[in-house]
Amino acid sequence: MTKIEGIVTYEHRTQKGTKLKLGRKNAYIPCHMETSLIGARLELEGRWIERKTRYFHAEKIKVLKTFTEDEKAKALIKVEKMAEKEGIKIPVPFQTEMGKEILAVLYQTGHPAIIKKVLKARKNTQKEIVHNPYTLYLKKYSDFFIAEILARRNPLLKTKEKIYPLALYILETAYKNRQESMDLKEVARMISNHLKEKITDVDVLVSIPDNARIKVDNGKAYLNWVFWCKYYVLNTLKNNPPFVADDTGVPELDKVLSYKYSAITGPAGSGKTTLIRKLKELSKDKVVMSAMTGKAARVLSKEAR
């Protein structure tokens, strides 16, 4: 049995257990904890598993230190110092309880770059992030999991505000696995499983805003850019059908293609001229030599004669 220790910077619950990151170490615990482990210092006892990605399978878990109010206060002090160094004042939205929670968790989990981005963001964007942390993912400030960790800490966030970012993440994951679209009902089923609430395809459809990165067509959900790329290609093929030329009955082409030929290429000084001179000296067969235009043509043509 091996022991590892570190601060939890990532947490994702699966059906049978929880995936964690302790710093940069991937770990898995075969259970669900009652409260979030983000920011807590853990000691795990188990073994390393070698698969596609190396991870630590924990069999015993010991919480050495939780992310307490004192820890949060210390993290916020460090955030204020970092902002002061950058010449930034902590914006009003991040002076609220939820705003402080977001900054403290981002700092504790090792994401100072994201903190700088949100502190420099527009005021409306800052308000959106504090109200709905999934905005971090939608605005491409962070990956989905960081946004989800923060969203879980907002008890006021409504279910309907979670559906669109979850649907977008599902479609992006599907596309990475070479699936260009998904049935809208299947997307709704996956969201239901994740939220542990009944979500219908109509709920998903209603949640998609006008400027969304999702397009729904005939009950199928696509990433917006995938849909329009496919539409453009199909429309182009429909209006401009490909022309297939008749490749039979051209004996001249057949004759030319039956000849054997070689192309000599290379930068200056690579020996093209020398090679042609040697071919001329050594070859007993009839060889036709030609060259490109320009200086190379003059030099090669002279040697070819």
PDB file of C-alpha atoms in Angstrom:
ATOM      1  CA  MET A   1       0.000   0.000   0.000  1.00  0.00           C
ATOM      2  CA  THR A   2       1.216   3.492  -0.929  1.00  0.00           C
ATOM      3  CA  LYS A   3       0.258   6.861   0.554  1.00  0.00           C
ATOM      4  CA  ILE A   4      -0.132  10.168  -1.275  1.00  0.00           C
ATOM      5  CA  GLU A   5      -1.090  13.570   0.105  1.00  0.00           C
ATOM      6  CA  GLY A   6      -2.240  16.880  -1.345  1.00  0.00           C
ATOM      7  CA  ILE A   7      -4.907  19.554  -1.763  1.00  0.00           C
ATOM      8  CA  VAL A   8      -7.958  18.590  -3.834  1.00  0.00           C
ATOM      9  CA  THR A   9      -8.043  20.828  -6.924  1.00  0.00           C
ATOM     10  CA  TYR A  10     -10.603  18.844  -8.927  1.00  0.00           C
ATOM     11  CA  GLU A  11     -13.622  16.707  -8.028  1.00  0.00           C
ATOM     12  CA  HIS A  12     -16.027  14.848 -10.309  1.00  0.00           C
ATOM     13  CA  ARG A  13     -18.632  12.376  -9.121  1.00  0.00           C
ATOM     14  CA  THR A  14     -19.301   9.315 -11.285  1.00  0.00           C
ATOM     15  CA  GLN A  15     -21.959   6.647 -10.729  1.00  0.00           C
ATOM     16  CA  LYS A  16     -19.724   4.470  -8.538  1.00  0.00           C
ATOM     17  CA  GLY A  17     -17.181   6.864  -7.056  1.00  0.00           C
ATOM     18  CA  THR A  18     -15.382  10.190  -7.251  1.00  0.00           C
ATOM     19  CA  LYS A  19     -12.484  11.288  -9.453  1.00  0.00           C
ATOM     20  CA  LEU A  20     -10.060  13.679  -7.773  1.00  0.00           C
ATOM     21  CA  LYS A  21      -6.887  15.593  -8.433  1.00  0.00           C
ATOM     22  CA  LEU A  22      -4.422  16.151  -5.635  1.00  0.00           C
ATOM     23  CA  GLY A  23      -2.304  18.846  -7.220  1.00  0.00           C
ATOM     24  CA  ARG A  24      -1.423  17.156 -10.519  1.00  0.00           C
ATOM     25  CA  LYS A  25      -1.964  13.595  -9.288  1.00  0.00           C
ATOM     26  CA  ASN A  26      -5.067  11.802 -10.573  1.00  0.00           C
ATOM     27  CA  ALA A  27      -6.924   9.783  -7.957  1.00  0.00           C
ATOM     28  CA  TYR A  28     -10.143   7.805  -7.577  1.00  0.00           C
ATOM     29  CA  ILE A  29     -12.132   6.980  -4.452  1.00  0.00           C
ATOM     30  CA  PRO A  30     -14.879   4.319  -4.704  1.00  0.00           C
ATOM     31  CA  CYS A  31     -17.486   6.374  -2.812  1.00  0.00           C
ATOM     32  CA  HIS A  32     -19.242   9.753  -2.647  1.00  0.00           C
ATOM     33  CA  MET A  33     -18.467  12.178   0.165  1.00  0.00           C
ATOM     34  CA  GLU A  34     -21.344  14.080   1.778  1.00  0.00           C
ATOM     35  CA  THR A  35     -19.661  17.450   1.233  1.00  0.00           C
ATOM     36  CA  SER A  36     -17.352  18.804  -1.452  1.00  0.00           C
ATOM     37  CA  LEU A  37     -13.658  18.006  -1.015  1.00  0.00           C
ATOM     38  CA  ILE A  38     -12.436  20.974  -3.050  1.00  0.00           C
ATOM     39  CA  GLY A  39      -9.693  22.819  -1.167  1.00  0.00           C
ATOM     40  CA  ALA A  40      -9.330  20.085   1.459  1.00  0.00           C
ATOM     41  CA  ARG A  41      -5.991  18.384   2.161  1.00  0.00           C
ATOM     42  CA  LEU A  42      -6.292  14.595   1.958  1.00  0.00           C
ATOM     43  CA  GLU A  43      -4.108  11.613   2.677  1.00  0.00           C
ATOM     44  CA  LEU A  44      -4.981   8.652   0.462  1.00  0.00           C
ATOM     45  CA  GLU A  45      -3.787   5.093   0.916  1.00  0.00           C
ATOM     46  CA  GLY A  46      -3.992   2.677  -1.988  1.00  0.00           C
ATOM     47  CA  ARG A  47      -2.128   1.749  -5.169  1.00  0.00           C
ATOM     48  CA  TRP A  48      -1.188   3.218  -8.537  1.00  0.00           C
ATOM     49  CA  ILE A  49      -3.080   1.855 -11.538  1.00  0.00           C
ATOM     50  CA  GLU A  50      -1.473   1.861 -14.984  1.00  0.00           C
ATOM     51  CA  ARG A  51      -4.071   2.292 -17.741  1.00  0.00           C
ATOM     52  CA  LYS A  52      -4.491   4.930 -20.420  1.00  0.00           C
ATOM     53  CA  THR A  53      -3.693   7.519 -17.752  1.00  0.00           C
ATOM     54  CA  ARG A  54      -1.879   6.708 -14.530  1.00  0.00           C
ATOM     55  CA  TYR A  55      -4.052   7.248 -11.471  1.00  0.00           C
ATOM     56  CA  PHE A  56      -4.125   6.370  -7.771  1.00  0.00           C
ATOM     57  CA  HIS A  57      -6.885   4.029  -6.587  1.00  0.00           C
ATOM     58  CA  ALA A  58      -7.561   4.952  -2.958  1.00  0.00           C
ATOM     59  CA  GLU A  59      -8.818   2.382  -0.478  1.00  0.00           C
ATOM     60  CA  LYS A  60      -8.452   4.530   2.662  1.00  0.00           C
ATOM     61  CA  ILE A  61      -9.172   8.256   2.932  1.00  0.00           C
ATOM     62  CA  LYS A  62      -8.062  10.640   5.660  1.00  0.00           C
ATOM     63  CA  VAL A  63      -9.065  14.311   5.666  1.00  0.00           C
ATOM     64  CA  LEU A  64      -6.080  16.197   7.098  1.00  0.00           C
ATOM     65  CA  LYS A  65      -7.514  19.669   6.705  1.00  0.00           C
ATOM     66  CA  THR A  66     -10.808  21.014   5.397  1.00  0.00           C
ATOM     67  CA  PHE A  67     -11.335  24.241   3.478  1.00  0.00           C
ATOM     68  CA  THR A  68     -12.565  26.163   6.512  1.00  0.00           C
ATOM     69  CA  GLU A  69     -13.639  29.791   6.839  1.00  0.00           C
ATOM     70  CA  ASP A  70     -10.132  30.585   8.142  1.00  0.00           C
ATOM     71  CA  GLU A  71      -8.588  28.971   5.065  1.00  0.00           C
ATOM     72  CA  LYS A  72     -10.972  30.902   2.854  1.00  0.00           C
ATOM     73  CA  ALA A  73     -10.027  34.176   4.591  1.00  0.00           C
ATOM     74  CA  LYS A  74      -6.314  33.461   4.051  1.00  0.00           C
ATOM     75  CA  ALA A  75      -6.949  32.698   0.383  1.00  0.00           C
ATOM     76  CA  LEU A  76      -8.862  35.968  -0.060  1.00  0.00           C
ATOM     77  CA  ILE A  77      -6.018  37.958   1.505  1.00  0.00           C
ATOM     78  CA  LYS A  78      -3.650  36.415  -1.052  1.00  0.00           C
ATOM     79  CA  VAL A  79      -6.101  37.231  -3.851  1.00  0.00           C
ATOM     80  CA  GLU A  80      -6.255  40.870  -2.706  1.00  0.00           C
ATOM     81  CA  LYS A  81      -2.444  41.072  -2.703  1.00  0.00           C
ATOM     82  CA  MET A  82      -2.323  39.534  -6.182  1.00  0.00           C
ATOM     83  CA  ALA A  83      -4.944  42.027  -7.445  1.00  0.00           C
ATOM     84  CA  GLU A  84      -3.088  44.933  -5.860  1.00  0.00           C
ATOM     85  CA  LYS A  85       0.102  43.838  -7.578  1.00  0.00           C
ATOM     86  CA  GLU A  86      -1.771  43.851 -10.905  1.00  0.00           C
ATOM     87  CA  GLY A  87      -3.224  47.275 -10.130  1.00  0.00           C
ATOM     88  CA  ILE A  88      -6.786  45.912  -9.904  1.00  0.00           C
ATOM     89  CA  LYS A  89      -9.409  46.644  -7.275  1.00  0.00           C
ATOM     90  CA  ILE A  90     -11.694  43.800  -6.256  1.00  0.00           C
ATOM     91  CA  PRO A  91     -14.939  44.548  -8.211  1.00  0.00           C
ATOM     92  CA  VAL A  92     -18.230  44.928  -6.333  1.00  0.00           C
ATOM     93  CA  PRO A  93     -19.721  41.597  -7.577  1.00  0.00           C
ATOM     94  CA  PHE A  94     -16.773  39.732  -6.031  1.00  0.00           C
ATOM     95  CA  GLN A  95     -17.225  41.481  -2.700  1.00  0.00           C
ATOM     96  CA  THR A  96     -20.436  39.481  -2.131  1.00  0.00           C
ATOM     97  CA  GLU A  97     -20.381  36.148  -0.276  1.00  0.00           C
ATOM     98  CA  MET A  98     -20.667  34.114  -3.482  1.00  0.00           C
ATOM     99  CA  GLY A  99     -18.084  36.318  -5.196  1.00  0.00           C
ATOM    100  CA  LYS A 100     -15.613  35.772  -2.358  1.00  0.00           C
ATOM    101  CA  GLU A 101     -16.341  32.037  -2.456  1.00  0.00           C
ATOM    102  CA  ILE A 102     -15.466  31.915  -6.167  1.00  0.00           C
ATOM    103  CA  LEU A 103     -12.180  33.802  -5.734  1.00  0.00           C
ATOM    104  CA  ALA A 104     -11.150  31.760  -2.683  1.00  0.00           C
ATOM    105  CA  VAL A 105     -11.850  28.398  -4.337  1.00  0.00           C
ATOM    106  CA  LEU A 106     -10.093  29.424  -7.560  1.00  0.00           C
ATOM    107  CA  TYR A 107      -7.029  30.463  -5.564  1.00  0.00           C
ATOM    108  CA  GLN A 108      -7.041  27.384  -3.338  1.00  0.00           C
ATOM    109  CA  THR A 109      -7.272  25.069  -6.354  1.00  0.00           C
ATOM    110  CA  GLY A 110      -4.386  26.784  -8.140  1.00  0.00           C
ATOM    111  CA  HIS A 111      -6.052  28.959 -10.803  1.00  0.00           C
ATOM    112  CA  PRO A 112      -4.604  32.481 -10.413  1.00  0.00           C
ATOM    113  CA  ALA A 113      -4.787  33.040 -14.182  1.00  0.00           C
ATOM    114  CA  ILE A 114      -8.587  32.601 -14.136  1.00  0.00           C
ATOM    115  CA  ILE A 115      -8.807  35.030 -11.184  1.00  0.00           C
ATOM    116  CA  LYS A 116      -6.984  37.690 -13.196  1.00  0.00           C
ATOM    117  CA  LYS A 117      -9.320  37.160 -16.158  1.00  0.00           C
ATOM    118  CA  VAL A 118     -12.522  37.519 -14.117  1.00  0.00           C
ATOM    119  CA  LEU A 119     -11.229  40.559 -12.229  1.00  0.00           C
ATOM    120  CA  LYS A 120     -10.534  42.256 -15.577  1.00  0.00           C
ATOM    121  CA  ALA A 121     -13.805  41.159 -17.190  1.00  0.00           C
ATOM    122  CA  ARG A 122     -16.704  43.489 -17.956  1.00  0.00           C
ATOM    123  CA  LYS A 123     -19.005  44.347 -15.083  1.00  0.00           C
ATOM    124  CA  ASN A 124     -21.979  42.498 -16.609  1.00  0.00           C
ATOM    125  CA  THR A 125     -19.844  39.399 -17.138  1.00  0.00           C
ATOM    126  CA  GLN A 126     -18.659  39.554 -13.526  1.00  0.00           C
ATOM    127  CA  LYS A 127     -22.273  39.698 -12.333  1.00  0.00           C
ATOM    128  CA  GLU A 128     -23.137  36.708 -14.528  1.00  0.00           C
ATOM    129  CA  ILE A 129     -20.185  34.702 -13.157  1.00  0.00           C
ATOM    130  CA  VAL A 130     -21.146  35.367  -9.542  1.00  0.00           C
ATOM    131  CA  HIS A 131     -24.802  34.523 -10.209  1.00  0.00           C
ATOM    132  CA  ASN A 132     -24.068  31.493 -12.390  1.00  0.00           C
ATOM    133  CA  PRO A 133     -20.475  30.164 -12.250  1.00  0.00           C
ATOM    134  CA  TYR A 134     -21.157  28.077 -15.368  1.00  0.00           C
ATOM    135  CA  THR A 135     -20.551  31.398 -17.154  1.00  0.00           C
ATOM    136  CA  LEU A 136     -16.831  30.722 -16.665  1.00  0.00           C
ATOM    137  CA  TYR A 137     -17.202  27.732 -18.967  1.00  0.00           C
ATOM    138  CA  LEU A 138     -19.562  29.438 -21.412  1.00  0.00           C
ATOM    139  CA  LYS A 139     -17.186  32.424 -21.745  1.00  0.00           C
ATOM    140  CA  LYS A 140     -14.211  30.048 -22.095  1.00  0.00           C
ATOM    141  CA  TYR A 141     -12.496  31.336 -18.948  1.00  0.00           C
ATOM    142  CA  SER A 142     -12.234  27.822 -17.520  1.00  0.00           C
ATOM    143  CA  ASP A 143     -13.033  24.209 -18.320  1.00  0.00           C
ATOM    144  CA  PHE A 144     -16.418  22.707 -17.474  1.00  0.00           C
ATOM    145  CA  PHE A 145     -15.380  20.987 -14.260  1.00  0.00           C
ATOM    146  CA  ILE A 146     -14.011  24.095 -12.530  1.00  0.00           C
ATOM    147  CA  ALA A 147     -17.225  25.942 -13.399  1.00  0.00           C
ATOM    148  CA  GLU A 148     -19.320  23.046 -12.103  1.00  0.00           C
ATOM    149  CA  ILE A 149     -17.397  22.898  -8.804  1.00  0.00           C
ATOM    150  CA  LEU A 150     -18.192  26.568  -8.225  1.00  0.00           C
ATOM    151  CA  ALA A 151     -21.815  26.212  -9.396  1.00  0.00           C
ATOM    152  CA  ARG A 152     -22.406  23.532  -6.758  1.00  0.00           C
ATOM    153  CA  ARG A 153     -21.539  26.094  -4.101  1.00  0.00           C
ATOM    154  CA  ASN A 154     -24.386  28.377  -5.162  1.00  0.00           C
ATOM    155  CA  PRO A 155     -27.611  27.055  -3.581  1.00  0.00           C
ATOM    156  CA  LEU A 156     -29.650  29.772  -5.320  1.00  0.00           C
ATOM    157  CA  LEU A 157     -28.797  28.546  -8.817  1.00  0.00           C
ATOM    158  CA  LYS A 158     -31.938  27.226 -10.529  1.00  0.00           C
ATOM    159  CA  THR A 159     -32.071  23.951 -12.420  1.00  0.00           C
ATOM    160  CA  LYS A 160     -33.065  25.629 -15.694  1.00  0.00           C
ATOM    161  CA  GLU A 161     -29.850  27.713 -15.501  1.00  0.00           C
ATOM    162  CA  LYS A 162     -27.741  24.545 -15.406  1.00  0.00           C
ATOM    163  CA  ILE A 163     -29.265  22.787 -18.417  1.00  0.00           C
ATOM    164  CA  TYR A 164     -27.682  24.733 -21.304  1.00  0.00           C
ATOM    165  CA  PRO A 165     -24.052  24.523 -20.065  1.00  0.00           C
ATOM    166  CA  LEU A 166     -24.511  20.813 -19.328  1.00  0.00           C
ATOM    167  CA  ALA A 167     -25.950  20.230 -22.816  1.00  0.00           C
ATOM    168  CA  LEU A 168     -23.045  22.114 -24.388  1.00  0.00           C
ATOM    169  CA  TYR A 169     -20.493  20.056 -22.457  1.00  0.00           C
ATOM    170  CA  ILE A 170     -22.220  16.798 -23.490  1.00  0.00           C
ATOM    171  CA  LEU A 171     -22.154  17.798 -27.179  1.00  0.00           C
ATOM    172  CA  GLU A 172     -18.524  18.951 -27.040  1.00  0.00           C
ATOM    173  CA  THR A 173     -17.532  15.643 -25.426  1.00  0.00           C
ATOM    174  CA  ALA A 174     -19.520  13.724 -28.052  1.00  0.00           C
ATOM    175  CA  TYR A 175     -17.785  15.638 -30.864  1.00  0.00           C
ATOM    176  CA  LYS A 176     -14.364  14.812 -29.403  1.00  0.00           C
ATOM    177  CA  ASN A 177     -15.447  11.174 -29.685  1.00  0.00           C
ATOM    178  CA  ARG A 178     -16.291  11.738 -33.374  1.00  0.00           C
ATOM    179  CA  GLN A 179     -20.042  12.010 -32.885  1.00  0.00           C
ATOM    180  CA  GLU A 180     -21.278  15.069 -34.762  1.00  0.00           C
ATOM    181  CA  SER A 181     -24.819  15.102 -33.328  1.00  0.00           C
ATOM    182  CA  MET A 182     -26.979  13.597 -30.591  1.00  0.00           C
ATOM    183  CA  ASP A 183     -30.659  12.906 -30.202  1.00  0.00           C
ATOM    184  CA  LEU A 184     -32.123  15.686 -28.052  1.00  0.00           C
ATOM    185  CA  LYS A 185     -33.915  13.129 -25.850  1.00  0.00           C
ATOM    186  CA  GLU A 186     -30.594  11.402 -25.156  1.00  0.00           C
ATOM    187  CA  VAL A 187     -29.044  14.732 -24.136  1.00  0.00           C
ATOM    188  CA  ALA A 188     -31.986  15.306 -21.778  1.00  0.00           C
ATOM    189  CA  ARG A 189     -31.572  11.814 -20.295  1.00  0.00           C
ATOM    190  CA  MET A 190     -27.869  12.407 -19.577  1.00  0.00           C
ATOM    191  CA  ILE A 191     -28.628  15.757 -17.930  1.00  0.00           C
ATOM    192  CA  SER A 192     -31.336  14.084 -15.816  1.00  0.00           C
ATOM    193  CA  ASN A 193     -28.847  11.495 -14.612  1.00  0.00           C
ATOM    194  CA  HIS A 194     -26.343  14.188 -13.732  1.00  0.00           C
ATOM    195  CA  LEU A 195     -28.752  16.493 -11.891  1.00  0.00           C
ATOM    196  CA  LYS A 196     -30.823  13.647 -10.399  1.00  0.00           C
ATOM    197  CA  GLU A 197     -33.925  15.478 -11.659  1.00  0.00           C
ATOM    198  CA  LYS A 198     -36.417  14.813 -14.444  1.00  0.00           C
ATOM    199  CA  ILE A 199     -35.347  16.823 -17.510  1.00  0.00           C
ATOM    200  CA  THR A 200     -37.178  16.525 -20.836  1.00  0.00           C
ATOM    201  CA  ASP A 201     -36.086  17.354 -24.369  1.00  0.00           C
ATOM    202  CA  VAL A 202     -38.469  20.327 -24.221  1.00  0.00           C
ATOM    203  CA  ASP A 203     -36.641  21.615 -21.112  1.00  0.00           C
ATOM    204  CA  VAL A 204     -33.354  21.413 -23.010  1.00  0.00           C
ATOM    205  CA  LEU A 205     -34.815  23.153 -26.070  1.00  0.00           C
ATOM    206  CA  VAL A 206     -36.279  25.998 -23.991  1.00  0.00           C
ATOM    207  CA  SER A 207     -32.984  26.519 -22.115  1.00  0.00           C
ATOM    208  CA  ILE A 208     -30.973  27.200 -25.288  1.00  0.00           C
ATOM    209  CA  PRO A 209     -30.526  30.989 -25.762  1.00  0.00           C
ATOM    210  CA  ASP A 210     -30.711  32.758 -29.113  1.00  0.00           C
ATOM    211  CA  ASN A 211     -26.936  33.241 -29.419  1.00  0.00           C
ATOM    212  CA  ALA A 212     -26.194  29.687 -28.274  1.00  0.00           C
ATOM    213  CA  ARG A 213     -23.366  27.419 -29.373  1.00  0.00           C
ATOM    214  CA  ILE A 214     -25.985  24.682 -29.877  1.00  0.00           C
ATOM    215  CA  LYS A 215     -28.258  24.155 -32.887  1.00  0.00           C
ATOM    216  CA  VAL A 216     -31.270  21.825 -32.812  1.00  0.00           C
ATOM    217  CA  ASP A 217     -32.676  20.478 -36.078  1.00  0.00           C
ATOM    218  CA  ASN A 218     -35.252  17.682 -36.515  1.00  0.00           C
ATOM    219  CA  GLY A 219     -34.775  16.446 -32.958  1.00  0.00           C
ATOM    220  CA  LYS A 220     -30.987  16.333 -33.307  1.00  0.00           C
ATOM    221  CA  ALA A 221     -28.632  18.568 -31.309  1.00  0.00           C
ATOM    222  CA  TYR A 222     -25.388  19.826 -32.854  1.00  0.00           C
ATOM    223  CA  LEU A 223     -22.613  22.178 -31.912  1.00  0.00           C
ATOM    224  CA  ASN A 224     -23.554  25.320 -33.822  1.00  0.00           C
ATOM    225  CA  TRP A 225     -20.427  25.437 -35.992  1.00  0.00           C
ATOM    226  CA  VAL A 226     -20.697  21.709 -36.817  1.00  0.00           C
ATOM    227  CA  PHE A 227     -24.293  22.137 -37.991  1.00  0.00           C
ATOM    228  CA  TRP A 228     -23.512  25.070 -40.291  1.00  0.00           C
ATOM    229  CA  CYS A 229     -20.401  23.407 -41.726  1.00  0.00           C
ATOM    230  CA  LYS A 230     -22.468  20.332 -42.552  1.00  0.00           C
ATOM    231  CA  TYR A 231     -25.265  22.494 -43.971  1.00  0.00           C
ATOM    232  CA  TYR A 232     -22.833  24.407 -46.200  1.00  0.00           C
ATOM    233  CA  VAL A 233     -21.193  21.231 -47.549  1.00  0.00           C
ATOM    234  CA  LEU A 234     -24.516  19.500 -48.283  1.00  0.00           C
ATOM    235  CA  ASN A 235     -25.942  22.640 -49.880  1.00  0.00           C
ATOM    236  CA  THR A 236     -22.846  23.051 -52.055  1.00  0.00           C
ATOM    237  CA  LEU A 237     -23.004  19.437 -53.233  1.00  0.00           C
ATOM    238  CA  LYS A 238     -26.719  19.772 -53.940  1.00  0.00           C
ATOM    239  CA  ASN A 239     -26.350  22.938 -56.035  1.00  0.00           C
ATOM    240  CA  ASN A 240     -23.033  21.964 -57.622  1.00  0.00           C
ATOM    241  CA  PRO A 241     -23.003  18.195 -58.173  1.00  0.00           C
ATOM    242  CA  PRO A 242     -19.488  16.850 -58.764  1.00  0.00           C
ATOM    243  CA  PHE A 243     -18.536  16.247 -62.397  1.00  0.00           C
ATOM    244  CA  VAL A 244     -16.935  12.897 -63.124  1.00  0.00           C
ATOM    245  CA  ALA A 245     -15.086  12.940 -66.440  1.00  0.00           C
ATOM    246  CA  ASP A 246     -15.098   9.937 -68.735  1.00  0.00           C
ATOM    247  CA  ASP A 247     -11.613   8.457 -68.426  1.00  0.00           C
ATOM    248  CA  THR A 248     -12.049   5.977 -71.275  1.00  0.00           C
ATOM    249  CA  GLY A 249     -11.278   6.397 -74.955  1.00  0.00           C
ATOM    250  CA  VAL A 250      -8.192   8.625 -74.578  1.00  0.00           C
ATOM    251  CA  PRO A 251      -5.321   6.470 -75.911  1.00  0.00           C
ATOM    252  CA  GLU A 252      -2.888   9.397 -75.853  1.00  0.00           C
ATOM    253  CA  LEU A 253      -3.245   9.679 -72.060  1.00  0.00           C
ATOM    254  CA  ASP A 254      -2.866   5.937 -71.617  1.00  0.00           C
ATOM    255  CA  LYS A 255       0.344   6.039 -73.652  1.00  0.00           C
ATOM    256  CA  VAL A 256       1.824   8.966 -71.702  1.00  0.00           C
ATOM    257  CA  LEU A 257       0.970   7.400 -68.358  1.00  0.00           C
ATOM    258  CA  SER A 258       2.722   4.173 -69.392  1.00  0.00           C
ATOM    259  CA  TYR A 259       6.110   5.954 -69.570  1.00  0.00           C
ATOM    260  CA  LYS A 260       8.514   5.749 -66.657  1.00  0.00           C
ATOM    261  CA  TYR A 261       9.864   9.067 -65.435  1.00  0.00           C
ATOM    262  CA  SER A 262      11.695  10.587 -62.466  1.00  0.00           C
ATOM    263  CA  ALA A 263      11.776  14.126 -61.119  1.00  0.00           C
ATOM    264  CA  ILE A 264      15.002  15.561 -59.740  1.00  0.00           C
ATOM    265  CA  THR A 265      14.460  18.225 -57.122  1.00  0.00           C
ATOM    266  CA  GLY A 266      16.586  19.811 -54.425  1.00  0.00           C
ATOM    267  CA  PRO A 267      17.967  23.114 -53.159  1.00  0.00           C
ATOM    268  CA  ALA A 268      20.976  24.892 -54.633  1.00  0.00           C
ATOM    269  CA  GLY A 269      24.189  22.912 -54.298  1.00  0.00           C
ATOM    270  CA  SER A 270      22.448  19.572 -53.736  1.00  0.00           C
ATOM    271  CA  GLY A 271      23.952  18.018 -56.898  1.00  0.00           C
ATOM    272  CA  LYS A 272      21.179  18.110 -59.499  1.00  0.00           C
ATOM    273  CA  THR A 273      23.497  19.197 -62.324  1.00  0.00           C
ATOM    274  CA  THR A 274      26.180  16.662 -61.349  1.00  0.00           C
ATOM    275  CA  LEU A 275      23.565  13.891 -61.293  1.00  0.00           C
ATOM    276  CA  ILE A 276      22.375  14.774 -64.804  1.00  0.00           C
ATOM    277  CA  ARG A 277      25.973  14.829 -66.076  1.00  0.00           C
ATOM    278  CA  LYS A 278      26.603  11.359 -64.658  1.00  0.00           C
ATOM    279  CA  LEU A 279      23.349  10.017 -66.061  1.00  0.00           C
ATOM    280  CA  LYS A 280      24.368  11.288 -69.478  1.00  0.00           C
ATOM    281  CA  GLU A 281      27.785   9.613 -69.209  1.00  0.00           C
ATOM    282  CA  LEU A 282      26.584   6.269 -67.860  1.00  0.00           C
ATOM    283  CA  SER A 283      23.210   5.731 -69.517  1.00  0.00           C
ATOM    284  CA  LYS A 284      23.147   3.539 -72.629  1.00  0.00           C
ATOM    285  CA  ASP A 285      19.416   3.955 -73.090  1.00  0.00           C
ATOM    286  CA  LYS A 286      17.670   6.828 -74.781  1.00  0.00           C
ATOM    287  CA  VAL A 287      16.636   9.319 -72.099  1.00  0.00           C
ATOM    288  CA  VAL A 288      14.634  12.515 -72.603  1.00  0.00           C
ATOM    289  CA  MET A 289      15.650  15.255 -70.157  1.00  0.00           C
ATOM    290  CA  SER A 290      13.798  18.508 -69.539  1.00  0.00           C
ATOM    291  CA  ALA A 291      14.003  21.283 -67.019  1.00  0.00           C
ATOM    292  CA  MET A 292      11.940  24.099 -65.553  1.00  0.00           C
ATOM    293  CA  THR A 293      12.146  27.683 -66.699  1.00  0.00           C
ATOM    294  CA  GLY A 294      14.605  30.197 -65.332  1.00  0.00           C
ATOM    295  CA  LYS A 295      18.257  29.848 -64.378  1.00  0.00           C
ATOM    296  CA  ALA A 296      17.851  26.190 -63.415  1.00  0.00           C
ATOM    297  CA  ALA A 297      16.478  25.420 -66.869  1.00  0.00           C
ATOM    298  CA  ARG A 298      19.473  27.040 -68.611  1.00  0.00           C
ATOM    299  CA  VAL A 299      22.012  25.159 -66.519  1.00  0.00           C
ATOM    300  CA  LEU A 300      20.245  21.799 -66.678  1.00  0.00           C
ATOM    301  CA  SER A 301      19.445  22.120 -70.393  1.00  0.00           C
ATOM    302  CA  LYS A 302      23.089  22.846 -71.176  1.00  0.00           C
ATOM    303  CA  GLU A 303      24.259  19.748 -69.315  1.00  0.00           C
ATOM    304  CA  ALA A 304      21.492  17.643 -70.827  1.00  0.00           C
ATOM    305  CA  ARG A 305      22.758  18.384 -74.330  1.00  0.00           C
TER     306      ARG A 305
END
